[in-house]
């Protein structure tokens, strides 16, 4: 999976493929769809138990299909793979549950069956909890890596575009070029005067707008992402 | 103005009705913003902003600088996450051809952004500078000011702008309907042509058989 992720995204992808993949890109964000809403939380989210509490921090991200791999697959194949992964994960989590309970009490195998049945009945009562939990708490792994890689490219370009501070030692400047994202940002915090210091390109200052047009309106804009459409217009009328 | 394929923004998508990102997309965007925020100030300065847009889109350098000036209305030389979010929504609406819908749904913030002087009115020259954001042509802009400048002062106040956005969305809905109708008609014609072709083939086949049978007899 890491090898596949390290491959560069092909540059020339046809537009019709992008449009056909646009609906599939949404599927890549999660393997738990609304149709599989009756799946229990633990089956889908490795870090959560049936009641939605975090179990462990061993894995931050789910093993979703690599987006880069999927660029080469047809939509039907993508959906099939997603279903297969979900079933595999279900099987793995069930095996894990069984193994843990057998370690504690081997004689209570019938109890294990009863608990699994009761968990299934609980999951029926909370049909979409797994979906919403995953929606709100997790980022898919390939996208996170893509994000970090892109930010690293942008920051290194920004760094290269600025002239280094005259007092900065040359050797340590070139050392920075090979640093990863975390080290880079750490070092930037340490010596913030260097190249990416706040710069104001000297020019005529733009006219300031009236103070009331501060972040108030755009705070209303942000609120819309949670679905409250009325807040924007009411705030606009108030101001 | 296009988002580069394979970039992070390319994988985000706007809701088609409200022209906003989903909660999950916003969360991912926040992570992205915090990664870009090298100085840990919850802001992006002009250098970072320029390189971000230059890397992720095919915008010209002058356009990027103009957008920064537009978003940095406090003239601090940096923009926060709110402004970053608005910019991403504008870029994605342009990418998904939802500019009219976006302007209609968020007419107030768009009006405030285009009101560069803070006079509660949009100047024609200012609007023309930023028409690339909403994919407006020169001719459309002239018609806009001609048809919707009710007060006649060659400036658009908020009500006039709102009327324009309503008109635009209705026009785009009509256009989509007409496109659908044209496509359906084309498909029907194709279907008819196919039927005619098959009937023609059948005739040819049957006449051919008749000739053969007669020749045998």
Coordinates of C-alpha atoms in Angstrom, one line a residue:
Chain A
X1 CA 0.0 0.0 0.0
X2 CA 2.8 2.4 0.8
X3 CA 4.5 1.6 -2.5
X4 CA 1.3 2.4 -4.4
X5 CA 0.9 5.6 -2.5
X6 CA 4.3 6.7 -3.3
X7 CA 3.6 6.5 -7.0
X8 CA 2.8 9.8 -8.6
X9 CA -0.7 10.5 -9.7
X10 CA -0.9 10.2 -13.5
X11 CA -0.9 13.7 -15.0
X12 CA -3.2 13.2 -17.9
X13 CA -6.5 11.7 -16.7
X14 CA -9.5 12.2 -19.1
X15 CA -12.2 14.6 -18.0
X16 CA -14.9 12.0 -18.4
X17 CA -13.1 9.7 -16.0
X18 CA -12.9 12.5 -13.4
X19 CA -16.6 13.1 -13.8
X20 CA -17.4 9.4 -13.5
X21 CA -15.1 9.1 -10.5
X22 CA -16.5 12.2 -8.8
X23 CA -19.4 10.1 -7.4
X24 CA -16.9 7.3 -6.6
X25 CA -14.5 9.7 -4.8
X26 CA -17.2 10.1 -2.2
X27 CA -17.3 6.4 -1.7
X28 CA -13.6 6.3 -1.1
X29 CA -14.1 8.5 2.0
X30 CA -15.8 5.7 3.9
X31 CA -16.5 2.0 3.4
X32 CA -19.6 2.1 5.6
X33 CA -22.4 3.3 3.5
X34 CA -26.0 4.1 4.5
X35 CA -27.1 0.7 3.2
X36 CA -24.8 -1.0 5.7
X37 CA -26.1 1.1 8.5
X38 CA -27.1 -1.9 10.6
X39 CA -23.4 -2.9 11.0
X40 CA -22.2 -2.4 14.6
X41 CA -19.7 0.3 15.4
X42 CA -16.9 -2.1 16.3
X43 CA -17.1 -3.8 12.9
X44 CA -16.5 -0.6 11.0
X45 CA -14.5 1.6 13.4
X46 CA -11.6 -0.2 15.0
X47 CA -11.1 2.3 17.7
X48 CA -14.7 2.3 18.9
X49 CA -16.8 -0.2 20.8
X50 CA -20.5 -0.8 20.5
X51 CA -21.4 2.3 22.6
X52 CA -19.2 4.6 20.5
X53 CA -16.4 4.9 23.1
X54 CA -12.8 4.8 22.0
X55 CA -11.1 1.5 22.6
X56 CA -7.6 2.1 21.6
X57 CA -5.3 4.4 19.6
X58 CA -3.5 1.7 17.7
X59 CA -4.8 2.8 14.4
X60 CA -5.8 6.3 13.6
X61 CA -7.2 5.7 10.1
X62 CA -9.2 3.0 8.5
X63 CA -7.7 0.8 5.7
X64 CA -9.6 2.4 2.9
X65 CA -8.7 1.7 -0.6
X66 CA -5.9 3.9 -1.9
X67 CA -7.3 6.7 -4.0
X68 CA -4.3 6.5 -6.3
X69 CA -5.0 2.8 -6.9
X70 CA -8.6 3.5 -7.6
X71 CA -7.8 5.9 -10.4
X72 CA -7.0 2.9 -12.4
X73 CA -10.1 0.9 -11.5
X74 CA -13.6 0.9 -12.9
X75 CA -16.4 2.2 -10.6
X76 CA -17.9 -1.3 -10.3
X77 CA -14.5 -2.8 -9.2
X78 CA -14.1 0.0 -6.7
X79 CA -17.5 -0.8 -5.1
X80 CA -16.7 -4.5 -5.1
X81 CA -13.4 -3.9 -3.4
X82 CA -15.0 -1.7 -0.8
X83 CA -17.6 -4.4 0.0
X84 CA -14.8 -7.0 0.3
X85 CA -12.9 -4.8 2.6
X86 CA -15.9 -4.2 4.8
X87 CA -16.6 -8.0 5.0
X88 CA -13.0 -8.7 5.8
X89 CA -13.0 -6.1 8.6
X90 CA -16.2 -7.5 10.0
X91 CA -14.7 -11.0 10.0
X92 CA -11.5 -9.7 11.7
X93 CA -13.3 -7.8 14.3
X94 CA -15.6 -10.7 15.1
X95 CA -12.6 -13.0 15.4
X96 CA -10.9 -10.4 17.7
X97 CA -14.0 -10.1 19.9
X98 CA -14.2 -13.9 20.2
X99 CA -10.5 -14.3 21.0
X100 CA -10.6 -11.7 23.7
X101 CA -13.6 -13.2 25.4
X102 CA -12.2 -16.7 25.2
X103 CA -9.1 -15.6 26.9
X104 CA -11.2 -14.3 29.8
X105 CA -13.5 -17.2 30.2
X106 CA -13.4 -20.3 27.9
X107 CA -16.4 -22.0 29.4
X108 CA -18.7 -19.2 28.4
X109 CA -18.8 -19.7 24.6
X110 CA -22.6 -19.7 24.7
X111 CA -22.5 -16.3 26.5
X112 CA -20.2 -15.0 23.6
X113 CA -22.9 -15.9 21.2
X114 CA -25.5 -14.3 23.3
X115 CA -23.5 -11.1 23.5
X116 CA -22.9 -11.0 19.8
X117 CA -26.7 -11.4 19.3
X118 CA -27.4 -8.6 21.8
X119 CA -24.8 -6.4 20.1
X120 CA -26.5 -7.0 16.8
X121 CA -29.9 -6.1 18.3
X122 CA -28.3 -2.9 19.8
X123 CA -26.9 -2.0 16.5
X124 CA -30.3 -2.3 15.0
X125 CA -31.6 0.2 17.5
X126 CA -28.7 2.7 16.4
X127 CA -28.6 2.0 12.7
X128 CA -26.4 4.8 11.5
X129 CA -24.2 5.4 14.4
X130 CA -21.2 3.7 12.8
X131 CA -21.6 5.8 9.7
X132 CA -21.8 9.1 11.6
X133 CA -19.0 8.2 14.0
X134 CA -16.8 7.5 11.1
X135 CA -18.0 10.6 9.2
X136 CA -17.1 13.0 12.1
X137 CA -14.0 11.6 13.7
X138 CA -11.8 10.1 11.0
X139 CA -9.9 11.1 8.0
X140 CA -9.1 8.5 5.3
X141 CA -5.5 7.6 5.3
X142 CA -4.6 8.2 1.7
X143 CA -6.0 11.7 1.8
X144 CA -4.0 12.6 4.9
X145 CA -0.8 11.5 3.2
X146 CA -1.7 13.4 0.1
X147 CA -2.3 16.5 2.2
X148 CA 1.0 16.3 4.0
X149 CA 2.9 15.7 0.8
X150 CA 1.2 18.6 -0.9
X151 CA 1.8 20.9 2.0
X152 CA 5.5 19.9 2.1
X153 CA 5.8 20.8 -1.6
X154 CA 4.1 24.2 -1.0
X155 CA 6.2 25.1 2.0
X156 CA 9.4 24.1 0.4
X157 CA 8.6 26.2 -2.7
X158 CA 7.7 29.1 -0.4
X159 CA 11.0 28.7 1.4
X160 CA 13.0 28.5 -1.8
X161 CA 11.3 31.6 -3.1
X162 CA 12.5 33.8 -0.2
X163 CA 16.1 34.9 0.2
X164 CA 17.6 33.6 3.4
X165 CA 18.4 36.1 6.2
X166 CA 22.0 37.4 5.7
X167 CA 23.1 36.2 9.2
X168 CA 21.9 32.7 8.6
X169 CA 24.6 30.2 8.1
X170 CA 24.7 28.7 4.7
X171 CA 25.2 25.0 5.7
X172 CA 22.3 24.9 8.0
X173 CA 20.1 26.5 5.3
X174 CA 20.8 23.6 2.9
X175 CA 20.2 21.1 5.7
X176 CA 16.6 22.3 5.9
X177 CA 15.9 21.3 2.3
X178 CA 15.7 17.6 3.2
X179 CA 13.6 17.9 6.3
X180 CA 10.2 16.3 6.7
X181 CA 7.1 18.3 7.5
X182 CA 7.3 18.0 11.3
X183 CA 11.0 18.9 11.5
X184 CA 10.5 21.7 9.1
X185 CA 7.6 23.3 11.0
X186 CA 9.5 22.8 14.3
X187 CA 12.5 24.6 13.0
X188 CA 10.3 27.3 11.5
X189 CA 8.9 27.9 15.0
X190 CA 12.3 28.0 16.5
X191 CA 13.5 30.8 14.2
X192 CA 10.5 32.6 12.9
X193 CA 12.4 35.6 11.5
X194 CA 13.7 33.6 8.7
X195 CA 12.4 33.6 5.2
X196 CA 8.7 32.9 5.8
X197 CA 8.4 35.7 8.4
X198 CA 5.4 37.9 8.0
X199 CA 6.0 39.9 4.9
X200 CA 4.0 42.9 3.7
X201 CA 4.9 43.6 0.2
X202 CA 5.3 47.4 0.2
X203 CA 2.5 49.1 -1.7
X204 CA -0.3 51.5 -1.2
X205 CA -2.4 50.1 1.7
X206 CA -5.8 49.0 0.6
X207 CA -8.7 51.0 2.0
X208 CA -10.0 49.5 5.2
X209 CA -13.6 48.5 5.2
X210 CA -16.0 49.5 7.9
X211 CA -15.3 47.6 11.1
X212 CA -18.6 45.9 11.2
X213 CA -17.6 44.0 8.0
X214 CA -15.2 41.9 10.0
X215 CA -15.4 38.3 10.5
X216 CA -19.0 38.5 11.7
X217 CA -20.4 37.8 8.3
X218 CA -18.0 35.1 7.4
X219 CA -18.6 33.4 10.8
X220 CA -22.1 33.1 9.6
X221 CA -20.8 31.7 6.3
X222 CA -19.0 29.0 8.3
X223 CA -22.0 28.1 10.4
X224 CA -23.8 27.0 7.2
X225 CA -21.5 24.0 7.0
X226 CA -23.4 22.5 9.9
X227 CA -26.7 23.1 8.1
X228 CA -28.1 26.2 9.8
X229 CA -28.9 28.3 6.7
X230 CA -30.9 30.9 8.5
X231 CA -28.0 32.2 10.6
X232 CA -26.3 34.0 7.7
X233 CA -29.4 36.0 6.6
X234 CA -30.4 36.9 10.1
X235 CA -26.9 38.2 10.9
X236 CA -26.9 40.1 7.7
X237 CA -30.1 41.8 8.5
X238 CA -29.0 42.6 12.1
X239 CA -25.8 44.3 10.8
Chain B
X1 CA -9.4 29.0 -13.0
X2 CA -9.1 25.3 -12.5
X3 CA -8.0 23.1 -9.6
X4 CA -5.1 20.8 -10.5
X5 CA -6.1 17.1 -10.8
X6 CA -4.8 15.0 -8.0
X7 CA -4.4 17.9 -5.6
X8 CA -6.1 17.9 -2.2
X9 CA -8.8 20.4 -3.2
X10 CA -9.6 18.2 -6.2
X11 CA -10.9 15.5 -3.8
X12 CA -13.3 17.9 -1.9
X13 CA -16.8 18.5 -3.2
X14 CA -19.5 21.2 -2.6
X15 CA -23.0 20.4 -1.8
X16 CA -25.0 21.3 -4.9
X17 CA -27.9 22.9 -3.2
X18 CA -26.2 25.0 -0.4
X19 CA -22.8 25.3 -2.1
X20 CA -20.9 24.5 1.1
X21 CA -18.5 21.8 2.2
X22 CA -19.7 18.9 4.3
X23 CA -18.5 18.7 7.9
X24 CA -16.0 16.1 7.0
X25 CA -14.6 18.2 4.2
X26 CA -14.4 21.1 6.5
X27 CA -12.5 19.1 9.1
X28 CA -10.1 17.9 6.4
X29 CA -9.7 21.4 5.2
X30 CA -8.9 22.6 8.8
X31 CA -6.2 20.0 9.1
X32 CA -4.8 21.2 5.8
X33 CA -4.9 24.8 6.9
X34 CA -3.1 24.0 10.1
X35 CA -0.4 22.1 8.2
X36 CA 0.1 25.1 5.9
X37 CA 0.2 27.4 8.9
X38 CA 4.0 27.1 9.4
X39 CA 4.2 29.9 12.0
X40 CA 1.4 28.5 14.2
X41 CA -0.6 31.8 14.1
X42 CA -3.8 30.3 12.7
X43 CA -3.2 32.5 9.6
X44 CA -1.5 32.4 6.2
X45 CA 0.6 35.2 5.2
X46 CA 0.8 36.5 1.6
X47 CA 3.8 34.2 0.7
X48 CA 2.2 31.0 1.8
X49 CA -1.1 32.0 0.3
X50 CA 0.5 32.8 -3.0
X51 CA 2.3 29.5 -3.2
X52 CA -0.7 27.5 -2.0
X53 CA -2.9 28.9 -4.8
X54 CA -0.1 28.7 -7.4
X55 CA 0.5 25.1 -6.5
X56 CA -3.2 24.0 -6.4
X57 CA -4.7 26.0 -9.2
X58 CA -3.7 27.4 -12.6
X59 CA -4.5 31.0 -11.6
X60 CA -2.3 33.9 -12.8
X61 CA 0.0 35.6 -10.4
X62 CA -1.9 38.9 -10.7
X63 CA -5.2 37.2 -9.9
X64 CA -3.7 35.5 -6.8
X65 CA -2.5 38.9 -5.5
X66 CA -5.9 40.4 -6.2
X67 CA -7.6 37.6 -4.3
X68 CA -5.3 38.1 -1.4
X69 CA -6.1 41.8 -1.3
X70 CA -9.8 41.1 -1.4
X71 CA -9.7 38.6 1.4
X72 CA -7.3 40.6 3.6
X73 CA -9.7 43.4 4.3
X74 CA -8.1 44.3 7.6
X75 CA -4.8 44.9 5.7
X76 CA -2.8 42.7 8.2
X77 CA -0.9 40.8 5.6
X78 CA -2.5 37.5 6.6
X79 CA -5.8 35.7 6.3
X80 CA -7.5 33.4 8.7
X81 CA -9.4 30.1 8.3
X82 CA -12.7 31.9 7.6
X83 CA -11.4 33.7 4.6
X84 CA -9.6 30.5 3.5
X85 CA -12.8 28.5 3.7
X86 CA -14.6 31.1 1.6
X87 CA -11.9 31.0 -1.0
X88 CA -12.0 27.2 -1.2
X89 CA -15.8 27.3 -1.7
X90 CA -15.5 29.9 -4.5
X91 CA -12.8 27.8 -6.2
X92 CA -14.8 24.6 -5.9
X93 CA -18.0 26.3 -7.1
X94 CA -16.1 27.5 -10.1
X95 CA -14.8 23.9 -10.6
X96 CA -18.2 22.4 -10.4
X97 CA -19.9 25.1 -12.5
X98 CA -22.1 26.2 -9.6
X99 CA -21.1 29.9 -9.7
X100 CA -24.7 31.2 -10.1
X101 CA -26.0 28.9 -7.3
X102 CA -23.1 30.0 -5.1
X103 CA -23.8 33.7 -5.6
X104 CA -27.5 33.2 -5.0
X105 CA -27.0 31.2 -1.8
X106 CA -24.2 33.4 -0.4
X107 CA -25.1 36.7 -1.9
X108 CA -24.3 38.7 1.3
X109 CA -20.7 37.4 1.7
X110 CA -20.1 37.7 -2.0
X111 CA -21.4 41.2 -2.0
X112 CA -19.2 42.2 0.9
X113 CA -16.2 40.7 -0.8
X114 CA -16.8 42.6 -4.0
X115 CA -17.6 45.9 -2.1
X116 CA -13.9 46.8 -2.0
X117 CA -14.3 50.3 -0.7
X118 CA -16.8 49.5 2.0
X119 CA -19.5 51.8 0.6
X120 CA -22.3 49.2 0.6
X121 CA -22.2 49.3 -3.2
X122 CA -20.4 47.5 -5.9
X123 CA -18.5 49.5 -8.5
X124 CA -18.5 48.3 -12.1
X125 CA -14.7 48.5 -12.4
X126 CA -14.2 46.5 -9.2
X127 CA -16.7 43.9 -10.3
X128 CA -14.9 43.6 -13.6
X129 CA -11.6 43.0 -11.9
X130 CA -13.0 40.0 -10.0
X131 CA -15.4 38.6 -12.6
X132 CA -12.9 35.7 -13.2
X133 CA -13.9 34.3 -9.8
X134 CA -17.5 33.7 -10.9
X135 CA -16.9 33.0 -14.6
X136 CA -18.7 36.2 -15.8
X137 CA -18.1 37.5 -19.2
X138 CA -17.7 41.2 -20.0
X139 CA -20.9 41.3 -22.0
X140 CA -22.8 39.6 -19.1
X141 CA -21.4 42.2 -16.7
X142 CA -22.5 45.1 -18.9
X143 CA -26.0 43.6 -19.2
X144 CA -26.1 43.2 -15.4
X145 CA -25.4 46.8 -14.7
X146 CA -27.7 47.9 -17.5
X147 CA -30.7 45.7 -16.4
X148 CA -30.3 45.7 -12.6
X149 CA -29.0 49.2 -11.8
X150 CA -32.4 50.4 -10.9
X151 CA -31.2 53.5 -9.0
X152 CA -29.2 54.5 -12.1
X153 CA -26.1 55.5 -10.2
X154 CA -23.9 52.9 -12.0
X155 CA -23.4 51.1 -8.7
X156 CA -25.1 48.0 -7.4
X157 CA -26.5 48.0 -3.9
X158 CA -27.3 44.8 -2.1
X159 CA -30.9 44.5 -3.2
X160 CA -30.0 45.0 -6.9
X161 CA -27.2 42.5 -6.6
X162 CA -29.6 40.0 -4.9
X163 CA -32.1 40.4 -7.7
X164 CA -29.4 39.7 -10.2
X165 CA -28.4 36.5 -8.4
X166 CA -32.0 35.3 -8.4
X167 CA -32.3 36.0 -12.1
X168 CA -29.1 34.2 -12.8
X169 CA -30.1 31.1 -11.0
X170 CA -33.4 30.9 -12.7
X171 CA -31.7 31.4 -16.0
X172 CA -29.2 28.7 -15.3
X173 CA -32.1 26.3 -14.3
X174 CA -33.9 27.1 -17.6
X175 CA -30.6 26.4 -19.5
X176 CA -30.2 23.1 -17.8
X177 CA -33.8 22.1 -18.5
X178 CA -33.4 23.0 -22.2
X179 CA -30.1 21.1 -22.3
X180 CA -31.9 18.0 -20.8
X181 CA -34.8 18.4 -23.3
X182 CA -32.3 18.6 -26.2
X183 CA -30.5 15.5 -25.0
X184 CA -33.7 13.6 -24.7
X185 CA -34.8 14.6 -28.2
X186 CA -31.4 13.6 -29.6
X187 CA -31.7 10.2 -27.9
X188 CA -35.2 9.8 -29.3
X189 CA -34.1 10.6 -32.7
X190 CA -31.2 8.2 -32.4
X191 CA -33.6 5.6 -31.3
X192 CA -35.9 6.3 -34.3
X193 CA -32.9 6.1 -36.6
X194 CA -31.9 2.8 -35.2
X195 CA -35.4 1.4 -35.7
X196 CA -35.5 2.6 -39.3
X197 CA -32.2 1.1 -40.0
X198 CA -33.2 -2.3 -38.5
X199 CA -36.5 -2.2 -40.5
X200 CA -34.5 -1.5 -43.7
X201 CA -32.2 -4.4 -42.9
X202 CA -35.2 -6.7 -42.4
X203 CA -36.6 -5.6 -45.7
X204 CA -33.4 -6.2 -47.5
X205 CA -33.1 -9.6 -45.9
X206 CA -36.6 -10.6 -46.8
X207 CA -36.3 -9.4 -50.4
X208 CA -33.1 -11.3 -50.7
X209 CA -34.7 -14.5 -49.5
X210 CA -37.6 -14.1 -51.9
X211 CA -35.2 -13.7 -54.8
X212 CA -33.3 -16.8 -53.8
X213 CA -36.4 -18.9 -53.4
X214 CA -37.7 -17.8 -56.8
X215 CA -34.4 -18.5 -58.5
X216 CA -34.4 -22.0 -56.9
X217 CA -37.9 -22.7 -58.1

